PDB file of C-alpha atoms in Angstrom:
ATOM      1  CA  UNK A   1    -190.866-103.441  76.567  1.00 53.00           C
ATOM      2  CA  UNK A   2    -188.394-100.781  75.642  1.00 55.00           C
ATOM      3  CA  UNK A   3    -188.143 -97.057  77.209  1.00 51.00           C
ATOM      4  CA  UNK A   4    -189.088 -95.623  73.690  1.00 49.00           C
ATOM      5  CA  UNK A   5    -192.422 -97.946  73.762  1.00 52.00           C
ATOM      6  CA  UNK A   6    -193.713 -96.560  76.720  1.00 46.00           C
ATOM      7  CA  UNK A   7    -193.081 -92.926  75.956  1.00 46.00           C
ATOM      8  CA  UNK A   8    -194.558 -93.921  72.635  1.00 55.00           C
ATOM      9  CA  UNK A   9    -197.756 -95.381  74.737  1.00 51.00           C
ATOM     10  CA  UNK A  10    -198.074 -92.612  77.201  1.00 49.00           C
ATOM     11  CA  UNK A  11    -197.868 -89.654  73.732  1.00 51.00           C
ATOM     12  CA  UNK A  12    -200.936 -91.841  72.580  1.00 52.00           C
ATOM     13  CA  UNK A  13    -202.879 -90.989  76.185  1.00 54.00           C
ATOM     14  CA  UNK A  14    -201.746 -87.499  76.330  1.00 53.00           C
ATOM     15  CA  UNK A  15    -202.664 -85.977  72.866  1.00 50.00           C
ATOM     16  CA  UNK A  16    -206.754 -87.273  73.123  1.00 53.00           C
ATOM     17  CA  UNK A  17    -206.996 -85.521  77.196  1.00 49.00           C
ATOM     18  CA  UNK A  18    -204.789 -82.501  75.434  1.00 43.00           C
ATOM     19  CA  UNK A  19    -207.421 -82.212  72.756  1.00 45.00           C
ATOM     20  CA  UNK A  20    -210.347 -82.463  74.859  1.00 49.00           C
ATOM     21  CA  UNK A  21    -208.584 -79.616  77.012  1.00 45.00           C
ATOM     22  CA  UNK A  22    -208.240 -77.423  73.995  1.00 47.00           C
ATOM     23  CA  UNK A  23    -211.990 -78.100  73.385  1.00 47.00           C
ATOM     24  CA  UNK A  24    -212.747 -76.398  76.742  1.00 51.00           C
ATOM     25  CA  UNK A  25    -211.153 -73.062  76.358  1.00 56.00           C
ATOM     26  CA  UNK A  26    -214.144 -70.397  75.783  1.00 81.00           C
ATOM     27  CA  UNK A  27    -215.213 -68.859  73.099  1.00 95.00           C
ATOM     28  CA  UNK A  28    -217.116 -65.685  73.352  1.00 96.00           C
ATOM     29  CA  UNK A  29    -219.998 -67.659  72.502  1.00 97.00           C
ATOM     30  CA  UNK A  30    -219.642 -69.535  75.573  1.00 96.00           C
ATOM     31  CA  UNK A  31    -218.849 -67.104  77.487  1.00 95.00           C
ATOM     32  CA  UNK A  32    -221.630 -65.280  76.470  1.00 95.00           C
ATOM     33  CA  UNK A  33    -224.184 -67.815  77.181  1.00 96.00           C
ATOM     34  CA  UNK A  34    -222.829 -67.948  80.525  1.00 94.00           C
ATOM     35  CA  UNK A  35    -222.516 -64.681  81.098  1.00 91.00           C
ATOM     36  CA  UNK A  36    -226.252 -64.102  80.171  1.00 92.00           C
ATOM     37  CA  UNK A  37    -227.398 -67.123  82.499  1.00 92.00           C
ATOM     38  CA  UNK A  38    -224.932 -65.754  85.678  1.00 89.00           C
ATOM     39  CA  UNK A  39    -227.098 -62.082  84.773  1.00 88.00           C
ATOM     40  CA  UNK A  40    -230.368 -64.511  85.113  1.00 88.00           C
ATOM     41  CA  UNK A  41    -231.240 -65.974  82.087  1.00 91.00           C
ATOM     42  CA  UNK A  42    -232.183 -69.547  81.901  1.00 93.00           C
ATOM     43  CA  UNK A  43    -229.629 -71.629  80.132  1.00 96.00           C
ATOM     44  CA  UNK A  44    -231.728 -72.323  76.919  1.00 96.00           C
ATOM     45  CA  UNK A  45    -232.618 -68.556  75.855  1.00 94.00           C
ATOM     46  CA  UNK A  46    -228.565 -67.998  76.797  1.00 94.00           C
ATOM     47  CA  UNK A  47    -227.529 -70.558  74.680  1.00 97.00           C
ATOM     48  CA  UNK A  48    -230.486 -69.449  71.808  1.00 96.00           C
ATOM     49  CA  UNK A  49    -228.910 -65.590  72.111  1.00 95.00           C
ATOM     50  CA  UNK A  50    -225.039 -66.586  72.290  1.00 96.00           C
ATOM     51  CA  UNK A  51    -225.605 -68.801  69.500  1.00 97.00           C
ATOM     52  CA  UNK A  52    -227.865 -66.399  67.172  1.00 97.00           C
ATOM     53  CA  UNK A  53    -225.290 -63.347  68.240  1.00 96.00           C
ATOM     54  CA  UNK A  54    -222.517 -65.795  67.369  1.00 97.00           C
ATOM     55  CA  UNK A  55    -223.791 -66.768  63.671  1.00 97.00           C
ATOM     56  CA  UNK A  56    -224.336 -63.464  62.700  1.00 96.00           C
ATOM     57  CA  UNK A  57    -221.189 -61.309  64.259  1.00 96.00           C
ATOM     58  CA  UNK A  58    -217.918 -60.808  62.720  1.00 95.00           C
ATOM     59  CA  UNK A  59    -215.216 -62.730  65.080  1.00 95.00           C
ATOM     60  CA  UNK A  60    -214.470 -59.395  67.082  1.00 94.00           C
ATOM     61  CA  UNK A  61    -217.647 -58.025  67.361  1.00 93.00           C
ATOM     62  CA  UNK A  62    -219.000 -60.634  69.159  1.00 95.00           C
ATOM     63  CA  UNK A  63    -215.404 -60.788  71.236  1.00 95.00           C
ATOM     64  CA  UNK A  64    -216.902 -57.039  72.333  1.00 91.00           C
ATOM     65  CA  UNK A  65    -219.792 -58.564  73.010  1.00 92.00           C
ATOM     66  CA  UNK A  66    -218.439 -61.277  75.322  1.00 93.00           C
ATOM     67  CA  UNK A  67    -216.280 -58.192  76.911  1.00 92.00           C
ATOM     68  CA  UNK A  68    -219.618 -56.386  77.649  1.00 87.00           C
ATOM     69  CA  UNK A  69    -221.559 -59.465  79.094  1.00 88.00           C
ATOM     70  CA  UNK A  70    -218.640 -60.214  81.225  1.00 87.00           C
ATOM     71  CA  UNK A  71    -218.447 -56.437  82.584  1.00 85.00           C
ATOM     72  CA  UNK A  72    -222.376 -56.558  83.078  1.00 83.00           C
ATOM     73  CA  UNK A  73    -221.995 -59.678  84.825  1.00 83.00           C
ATOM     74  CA  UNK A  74    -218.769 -58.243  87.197  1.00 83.00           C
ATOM     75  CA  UNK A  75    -221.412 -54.999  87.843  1.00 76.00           C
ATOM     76  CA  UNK A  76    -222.574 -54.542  91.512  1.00 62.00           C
ATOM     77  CA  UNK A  77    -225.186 -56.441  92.495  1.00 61.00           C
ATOM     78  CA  UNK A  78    -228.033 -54.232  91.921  1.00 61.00           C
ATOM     79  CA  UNK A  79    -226.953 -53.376  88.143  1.00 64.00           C
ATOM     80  CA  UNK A  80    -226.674 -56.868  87.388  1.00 68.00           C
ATOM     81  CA  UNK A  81    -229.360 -57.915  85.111  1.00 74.00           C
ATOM     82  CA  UNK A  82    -229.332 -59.193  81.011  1.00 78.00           C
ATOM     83  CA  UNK A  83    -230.992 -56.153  80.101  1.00 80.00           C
ATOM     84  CA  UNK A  84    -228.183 -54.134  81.784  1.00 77.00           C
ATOM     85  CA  UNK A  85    -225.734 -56.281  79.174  1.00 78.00           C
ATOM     86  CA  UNK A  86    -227.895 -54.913  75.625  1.00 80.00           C
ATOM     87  CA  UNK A  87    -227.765 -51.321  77.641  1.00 81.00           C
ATOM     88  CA  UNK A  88    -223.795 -51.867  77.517  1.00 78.00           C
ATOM     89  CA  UNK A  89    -223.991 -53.194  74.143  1.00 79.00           C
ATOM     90  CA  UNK A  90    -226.114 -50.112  73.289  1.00 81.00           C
ATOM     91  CA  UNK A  91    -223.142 -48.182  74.305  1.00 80.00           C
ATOM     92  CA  UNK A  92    -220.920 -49.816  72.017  1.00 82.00           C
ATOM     93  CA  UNK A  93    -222.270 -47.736  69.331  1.00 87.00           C
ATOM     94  CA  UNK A  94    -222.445 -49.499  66.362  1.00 89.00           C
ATOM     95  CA  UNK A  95    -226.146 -50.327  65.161  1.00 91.00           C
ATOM     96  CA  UNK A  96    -225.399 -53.847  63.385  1.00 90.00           C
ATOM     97  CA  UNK A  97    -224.597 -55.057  66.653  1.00 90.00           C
ATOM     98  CA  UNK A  98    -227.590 -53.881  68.793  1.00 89.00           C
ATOM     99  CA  UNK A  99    -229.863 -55.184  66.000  1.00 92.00           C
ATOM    100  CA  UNK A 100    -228.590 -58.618  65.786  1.00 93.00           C
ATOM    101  CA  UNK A 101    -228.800 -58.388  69.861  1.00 90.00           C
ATOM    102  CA  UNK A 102    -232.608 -57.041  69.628  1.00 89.00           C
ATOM    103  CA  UNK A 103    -233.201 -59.857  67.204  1.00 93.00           C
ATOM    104  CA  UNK A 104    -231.483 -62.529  68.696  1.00 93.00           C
ATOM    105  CA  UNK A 105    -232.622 -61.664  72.340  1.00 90.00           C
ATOM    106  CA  UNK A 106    -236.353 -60.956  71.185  1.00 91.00           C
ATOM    107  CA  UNK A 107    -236.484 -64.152  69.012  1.00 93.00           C
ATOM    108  CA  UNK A 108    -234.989 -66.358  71.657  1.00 92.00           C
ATOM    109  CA  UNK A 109    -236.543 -64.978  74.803  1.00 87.00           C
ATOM    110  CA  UNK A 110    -240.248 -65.713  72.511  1.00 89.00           C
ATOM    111  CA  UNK A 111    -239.338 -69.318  71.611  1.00 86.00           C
ATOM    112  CA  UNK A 112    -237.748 -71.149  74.913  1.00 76.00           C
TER     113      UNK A 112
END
C-alpha cells in the first residue's frame, strides 16, 4: 500500500466527520429555539416558534431575532424570561417582526 493510498483513504474519513461538523454550526433558528428553552420554554413550543419565526423572516431579521433571544437569555437572572425576549423584539421596532413573533409564539404555545 502506497503513501498516496492512505492519504487517499484517510481524505475519504475526513470529508463525511467535516460535513457532519459543518451541519452543527447554528443557525439563528437553532439558536433561537435554544435560546427560548434556556429563558424556560419547553423544547417543543421552542422548536414550534424558532421554526414558524424562521419560515416567515427574511435571513437577517430573524439573525436580529436570534441577537435578541441571546441578549434576553445573557439578562440577569430576574429579567430572564421568553416574554422578556418578544419585549426586546418589541423594541426592535419593526411591526412585521413582532407579528410573525405574536403569531408564531401564540400559535405554538396553544398547540404543544
Amino acid at each position: 500500500m502506497s503513501r498516496y493510498t492512505v492519504l487517499r483513504g484517510a481524505g475519504a474519513l475526513f470529508l463525511p466527520v467535516l460535513l457532519i461538523l459543518a451541519s452543527c454550526a447554528s443557525s439563528p433558528r437553532s439558536e433561537v429555539a435554544r435560546g427560548l428553552m434556556a429563558l424556560g420554554l419547553d423544547k417543543k413550543p421552542a422548536d414550534c416558534i424558532a421554526r414558524e419565526m424562521d419560515e416567515q423572516l427574511p435571513p437577517e431579521r430573524m439573525n436580529a431575532v436570534a441577537d435578541v433571544v441571546r441578549q434576553a437569555r445573557d439578562a440577569g437572572r430576574g429579567n430572564r424570561s421568553p416574554w422578556s425576549a418578544f419585549e426586546s423584539a418589541i423594541r426592535l421596532n419593526d411591526p412585521a417582526l413582532t407579528s410573525v413573533a405574536l403569531k408564531a409564539g401564540a400559535g405554538c404555545l396553544l398547540m404543544n
